[in-house]
PDB file of C-alpha atoms in Angstrom:
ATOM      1  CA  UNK O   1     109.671   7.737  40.803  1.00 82.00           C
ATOM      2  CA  UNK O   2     109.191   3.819  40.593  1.00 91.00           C
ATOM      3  CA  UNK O   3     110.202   2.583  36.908  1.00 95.00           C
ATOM      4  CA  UNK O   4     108.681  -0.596  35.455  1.00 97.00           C
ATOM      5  CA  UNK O   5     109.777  -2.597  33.064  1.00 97.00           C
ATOM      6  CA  UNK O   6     107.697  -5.539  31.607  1.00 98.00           C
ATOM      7  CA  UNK O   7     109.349  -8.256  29.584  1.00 98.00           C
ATOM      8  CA  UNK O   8     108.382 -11.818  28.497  1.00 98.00           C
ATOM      9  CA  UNK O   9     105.938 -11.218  25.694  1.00 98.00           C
ATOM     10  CA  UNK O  10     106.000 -13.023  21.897  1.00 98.00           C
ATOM     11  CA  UNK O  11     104.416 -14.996  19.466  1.00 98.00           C
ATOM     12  CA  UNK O  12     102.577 -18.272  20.985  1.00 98.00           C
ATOM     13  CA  UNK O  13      99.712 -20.823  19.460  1.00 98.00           C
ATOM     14  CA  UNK O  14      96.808 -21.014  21.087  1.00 98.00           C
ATOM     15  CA  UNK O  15      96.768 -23.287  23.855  1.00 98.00           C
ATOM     16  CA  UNK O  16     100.659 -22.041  24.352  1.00 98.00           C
ATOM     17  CA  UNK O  17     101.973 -20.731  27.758  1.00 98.00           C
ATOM     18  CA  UNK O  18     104.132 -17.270  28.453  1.00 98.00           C
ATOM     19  CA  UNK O  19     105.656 -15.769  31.795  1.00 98.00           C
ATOM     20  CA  UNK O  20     105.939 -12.090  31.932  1.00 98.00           C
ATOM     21  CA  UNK O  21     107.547 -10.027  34.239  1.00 98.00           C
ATOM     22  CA  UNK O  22     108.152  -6.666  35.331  1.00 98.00           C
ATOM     23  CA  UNK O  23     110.753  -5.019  36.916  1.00 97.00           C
ATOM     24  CA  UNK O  24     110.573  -2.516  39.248  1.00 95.00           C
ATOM     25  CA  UNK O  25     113.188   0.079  40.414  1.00 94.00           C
ATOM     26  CA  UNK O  26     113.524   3.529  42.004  1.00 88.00           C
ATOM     27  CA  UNK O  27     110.776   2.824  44.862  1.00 83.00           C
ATOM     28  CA  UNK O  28     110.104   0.721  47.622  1.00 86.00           C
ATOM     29  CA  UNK O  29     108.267  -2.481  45.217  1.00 89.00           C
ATOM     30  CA  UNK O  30     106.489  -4.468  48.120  1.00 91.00           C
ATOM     31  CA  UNK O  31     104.679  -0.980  49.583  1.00 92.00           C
ATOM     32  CA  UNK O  32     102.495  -1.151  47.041  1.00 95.00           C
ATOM     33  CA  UNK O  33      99.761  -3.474  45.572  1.00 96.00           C
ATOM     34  CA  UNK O  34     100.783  -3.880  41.868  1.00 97.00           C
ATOM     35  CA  UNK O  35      98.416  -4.669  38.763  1.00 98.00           C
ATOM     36  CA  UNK O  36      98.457  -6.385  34.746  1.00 98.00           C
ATOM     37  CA  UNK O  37      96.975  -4.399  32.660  1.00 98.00           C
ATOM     38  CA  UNK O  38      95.992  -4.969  28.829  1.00 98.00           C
ATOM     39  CA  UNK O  39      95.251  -3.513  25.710  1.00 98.00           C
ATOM     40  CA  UNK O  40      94.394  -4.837  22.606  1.00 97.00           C
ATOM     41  CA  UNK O  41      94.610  -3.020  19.463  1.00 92.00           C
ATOM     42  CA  UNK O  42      91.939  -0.710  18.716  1.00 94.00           C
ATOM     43  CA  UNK O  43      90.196  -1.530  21.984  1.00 96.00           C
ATOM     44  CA  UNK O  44      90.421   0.502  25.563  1.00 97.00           C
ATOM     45  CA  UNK O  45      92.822  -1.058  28.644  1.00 97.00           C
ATOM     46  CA  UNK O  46      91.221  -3.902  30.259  1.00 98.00           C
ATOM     47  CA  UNK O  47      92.107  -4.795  34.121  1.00 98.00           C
ATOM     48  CA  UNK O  48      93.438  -8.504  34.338  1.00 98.00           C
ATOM     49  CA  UNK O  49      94.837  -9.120  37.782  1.00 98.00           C
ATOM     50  CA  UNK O  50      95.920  -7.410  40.965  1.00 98.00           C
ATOM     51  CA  UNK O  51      98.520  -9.316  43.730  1.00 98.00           C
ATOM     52  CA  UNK O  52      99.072  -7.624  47.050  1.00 97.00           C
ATOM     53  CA  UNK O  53     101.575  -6.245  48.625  1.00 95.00           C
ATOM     54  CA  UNK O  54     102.535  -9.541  50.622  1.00 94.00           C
ATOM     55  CA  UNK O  55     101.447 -11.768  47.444  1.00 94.00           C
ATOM     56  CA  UNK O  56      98.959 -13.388  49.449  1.00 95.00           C
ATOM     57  CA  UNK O  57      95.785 -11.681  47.959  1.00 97.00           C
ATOM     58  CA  UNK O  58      95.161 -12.075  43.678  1.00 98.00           C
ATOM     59  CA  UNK O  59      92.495 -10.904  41.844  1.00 98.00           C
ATOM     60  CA  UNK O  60      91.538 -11.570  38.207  1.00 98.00           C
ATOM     61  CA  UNK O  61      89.161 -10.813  35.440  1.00 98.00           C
ATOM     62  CA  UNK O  62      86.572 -13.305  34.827  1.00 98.00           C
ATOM     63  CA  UNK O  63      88.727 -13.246  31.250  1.00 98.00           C
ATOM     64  CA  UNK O  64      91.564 -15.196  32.383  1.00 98.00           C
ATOM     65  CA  UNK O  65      90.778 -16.531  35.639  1.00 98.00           C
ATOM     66  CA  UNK O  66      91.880 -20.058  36.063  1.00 98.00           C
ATOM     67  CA  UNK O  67      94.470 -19.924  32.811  1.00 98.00           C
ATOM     68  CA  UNK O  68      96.743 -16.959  34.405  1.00 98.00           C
ATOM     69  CA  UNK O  69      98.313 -16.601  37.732  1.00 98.00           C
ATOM     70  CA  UNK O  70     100.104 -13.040  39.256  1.00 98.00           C
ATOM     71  CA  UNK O  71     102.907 -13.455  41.634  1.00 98.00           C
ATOM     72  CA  UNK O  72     105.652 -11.436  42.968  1.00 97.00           C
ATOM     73  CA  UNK O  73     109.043 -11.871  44.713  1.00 96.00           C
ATOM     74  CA  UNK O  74     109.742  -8.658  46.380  1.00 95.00           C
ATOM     75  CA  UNK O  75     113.137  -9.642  47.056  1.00 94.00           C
ATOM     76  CA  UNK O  76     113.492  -9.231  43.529  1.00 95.00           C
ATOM     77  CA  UNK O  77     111.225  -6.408  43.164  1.00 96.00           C
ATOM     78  CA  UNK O  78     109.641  -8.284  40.413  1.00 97.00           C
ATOM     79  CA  UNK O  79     105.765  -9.234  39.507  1.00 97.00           C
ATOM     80  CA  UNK O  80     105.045 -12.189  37.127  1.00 98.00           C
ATOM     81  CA  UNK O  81     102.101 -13.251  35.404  1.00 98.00           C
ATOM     82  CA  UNK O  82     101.993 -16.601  34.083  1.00 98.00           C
ATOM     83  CA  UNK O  83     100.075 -16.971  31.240  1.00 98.00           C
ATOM     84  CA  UNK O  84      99.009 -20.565  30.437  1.00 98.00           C
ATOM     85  CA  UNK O  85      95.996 -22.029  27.886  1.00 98.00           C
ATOM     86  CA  UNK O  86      96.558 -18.641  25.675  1.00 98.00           C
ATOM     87  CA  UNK O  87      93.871 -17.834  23.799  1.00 98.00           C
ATOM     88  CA  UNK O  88      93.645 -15.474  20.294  1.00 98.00           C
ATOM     89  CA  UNK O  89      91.821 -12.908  22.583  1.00 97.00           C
ATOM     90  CA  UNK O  90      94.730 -12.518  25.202  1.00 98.00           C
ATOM     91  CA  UNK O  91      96.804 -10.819  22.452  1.00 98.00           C
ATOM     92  CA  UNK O  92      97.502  -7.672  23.352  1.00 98.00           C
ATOM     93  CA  UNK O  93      99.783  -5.307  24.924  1.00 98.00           C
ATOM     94  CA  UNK O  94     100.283  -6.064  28.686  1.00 98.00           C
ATOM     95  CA  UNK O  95     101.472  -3.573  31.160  1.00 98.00           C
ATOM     96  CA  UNK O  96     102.575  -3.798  34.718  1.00 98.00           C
ATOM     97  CA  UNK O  97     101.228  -1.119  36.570  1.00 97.00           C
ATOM     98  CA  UNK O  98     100.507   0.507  40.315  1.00 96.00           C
ATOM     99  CA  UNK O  99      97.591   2.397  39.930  1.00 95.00           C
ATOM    100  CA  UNK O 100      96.344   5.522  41.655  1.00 94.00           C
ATOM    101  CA  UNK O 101      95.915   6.588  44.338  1.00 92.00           C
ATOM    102  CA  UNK O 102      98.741   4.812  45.474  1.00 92.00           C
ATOM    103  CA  UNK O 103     100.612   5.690  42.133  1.00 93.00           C
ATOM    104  CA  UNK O 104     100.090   6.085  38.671  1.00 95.00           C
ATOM    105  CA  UNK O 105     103.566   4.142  37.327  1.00 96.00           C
ATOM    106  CA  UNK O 106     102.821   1.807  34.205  1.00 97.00           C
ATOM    107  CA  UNK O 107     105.838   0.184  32.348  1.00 97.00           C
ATOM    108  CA  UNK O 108     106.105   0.209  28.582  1.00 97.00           C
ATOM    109  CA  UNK O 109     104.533  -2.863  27.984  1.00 98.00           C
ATOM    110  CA  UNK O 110     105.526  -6.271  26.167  1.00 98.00           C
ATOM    111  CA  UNK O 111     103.362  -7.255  23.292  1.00 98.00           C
ATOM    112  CA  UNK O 112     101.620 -10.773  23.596  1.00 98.00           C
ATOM    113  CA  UNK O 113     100.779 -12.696  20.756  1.00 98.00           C
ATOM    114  CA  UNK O 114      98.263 -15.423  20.496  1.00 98.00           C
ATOM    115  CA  UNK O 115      97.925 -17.121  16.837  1.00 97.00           C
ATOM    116  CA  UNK O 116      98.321 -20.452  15.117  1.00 94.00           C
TER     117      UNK O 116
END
Protein backbone atom coordinates (compact mmCIF):
# COMPACT_ATOMS: atom_id res chain seq x y z
CA UNK A 1 0.00 0.00 0.00
CA UNK A 2 2.76 2.69 0.88
CA UNK A 3 4.34 4.09 -2.53
CA UNK A 4 7.89 5.49 -2.58
CA UNK A 5 9.33 7.60 -4.67
CA UNK A 6 13.12 8.45 -4.59
CA UNK A 7 14.46 11.49 -6.38
CA UNK A 8 17.71 13.55 -6.20
CA UNK A 9 20.18 11.38 -8.03
CA UNK A 10 22.80 12.61 -11.08
CA UNK A 11 26.08 12.99 -12.28
CA UNK A 12 28.67 14.40 -9.50
CA UNK A 13 32.79 14.45 -9.30
CA UNK A 14 34.22 12.82 -6.76
CA UNK A 15 34.45 14.68 -3.71
CA UNK A 16 30.84 16.24 -4.90
CA UNK A 17 27.73 16.25 -2.57
CA UNK A 18 23.90 15.01 -3.50
CA UNK A 19 20.56 15.00 -1.34
CA UNK A 20 18.11 12.37 -2.17
CA UNK A 21 14.82 11.93 -1.11
CA UNK A 22 11.94 9.80 -1.11
CA UNK A 23 8.51 10.28 -0.96
CA UNK A 24 6.17 8.36 0.64
CA UNK A 25 2.34 8.10 0.19
CA UNK A 26 -0.62 5.75 0.72
CA UNK A 27 0.50 4.68 4.44
CA UNK A 28 1.07 6.01 7.66
CA UNK A 29 5.24 7.16 6.86
CA UNK A 30 6.44 7.70 10.58
CA UNK A 31 4.98 3.94 11.73
CA UNK A 32 7.64 2.55 10.23
CA UNK A 33 11.51 2.50 10.39
CA UNK A 34 12.60 3.28 6.76
CA UNK A 35 15.98 2.21 4.95
CA UNK A 36 18.65 3.35 1.68
CA UNK A 37 19.34 0.77 -0.15
CA UNK A 38 21.95 0.39 -3.15
CA UNK A 39 22.88 -1.36 -6.06
CA UNK A 40 25.55 -1.05 -8.28
CA UNK A 41 25.63 -2.47 -11.63
CA UNK A 42 26.38 -5.99 -11.91
CA UNK A 43 26.71 -6.30 -8.14
CA UNK A 44 23.85 -7.54 -5.44
CA UNK A 45 21.86 -4.65 -3.12
CA UNK A 46 23.98 -3.41 -0.44
CA UNK A 47 22.31 -1.96 2.97
CA UNK A 48 23.52 1.75 3.56
CA UNK A 49 21.50 3.29 6.34
CA UNK A 50 18.41 2.83 8.45
CA UNK A 51 16.62 6.10 10.50
CA UNK A 52 13.85 5.32 12.93
CA UNK A 53 10.66 5.94 13.16
CA UNK A 54 11.14 9.19 15.40
CA UNK A 55 14.54 10.04 13.41
CA UNK A 56 16.38 9.79 16.48
CA UNK A 57 18.15 6.38 15.84
CA UNK A 58 20.60 6.06 12.26
CA UNK A 59 22.48 3.37 11.26
CA UNK A 60 25.05 3.08 8.44
CA UNK A 61 27.38 0.84 6.59
CA UNK A 62 30.90 1.06 7.51
CA UNK A 63 30.87 2.21 3.50
CA UNK A 64 29.63 5.58 3.98
CA UNK A 65 29.61 6.27 7.52
CA UNK A 66 30.79 9.70 8.34
CA UNK A 67 30.29 11.09 4.45
CA UNK A 68 26.29 10.35 4.42
CA UNK A 69 23.62 11.25 6.81
CA UNK A 70 19.63 9.74 6.74
CA UNK A 71 16.97 11.97 8.02
CA UNK A 72 13.33 12.25 7.80
CA UNK A 73 10.54 14.84 8.30
CA UNK A 74 7.45 12.90 8.83
CA UNK A 75 5.43 15.86 8.48
CA UNK A 76 6.41 15.60 5.06
CA UNK A 77 6.42 11.96 4.87
CA UNK A 78 9.77 12.25 3.36
CA UNK A 79 13.37 10.45 4.11
CA UNK A 80 16.62 12.14 2.89
CA UNK A 81 19.99 10.98 2.59
CA UNK A 82 22.62 13.42 2.21
CA UNK A 83 25.34 12.33 0.38
CA UNK A 84 28.55 14.36 0.86
CA UNK A 85 32.55 13.43 -0.07
CA UNK A 86 31.06 11.08 -3.06
CA UNK A 87 33.20 8.64 -4.01
CA UNK A 88 33.40 6.51 -7.66
CA UNK A 89 32.16 3.49 -5.53
CA UNK A 90 28.84 5.19 -4.26
CA UNK A 91 27.55 5.07 -7.88
CA UNK A 92 24.81 3.15 -8.03
CA UNK A 93 21.18 2.87 -7.95
CA UNK A 94 19.73 3.96 -4.53
CA UNK A 95 16.39 2.94 -3.28
CA UNK A 96 14.29 4.00 -0.38
CA UNK A 97 12.84 1.18 1.15
CA UNK A 98 10.81 -0.34 4.43
CA UNK A 99 11.83 -3.67 4.66
CA UNK A 100 10.10 -6.78 5.94
CA UNK A 101 8.64 -7.74 8.28
CA UNK A 102 7.29 -4.51 8.74
CA UNK A 103 6.88 -4.16 4.85
CA UNK A 104 8.44 -4.97 1.79
CA UNK A 105 7.78 -1.32 -0.19
CA UNK A 106 10.98 -0.17 -2.23
CA UNK A 107 10.66 2.91 -4.59
CA UNK A 108 12.03 2.87 -8.11
CA UNK A 109 15.19 4.19 -7.39
CA UNK A 110 17.31 7.35 -8.60
CA UNK A 111 20.58 6.57 -10.23
CA UNK A 112 23.75 8.17 -8.53
CA UNK A 113 26.66 8.97 -10.37
CA UNK A 114 30.12 9.43 -9.10
CA UNK A 115 32.89 10.34 -11.91
CA UNK A 116 35.33 13.06 -12.84
Amino acid sequence: QVQLLESGGGLVQPGGSLRLSCAASGGTFSNYAINWVRQAPGKGPEWVSTINTGGGSTYYADSVKGRFTISRDNAKNTLYLQMNSLKPEDTALYYCAILPPARDAWGQGTQVTVSS
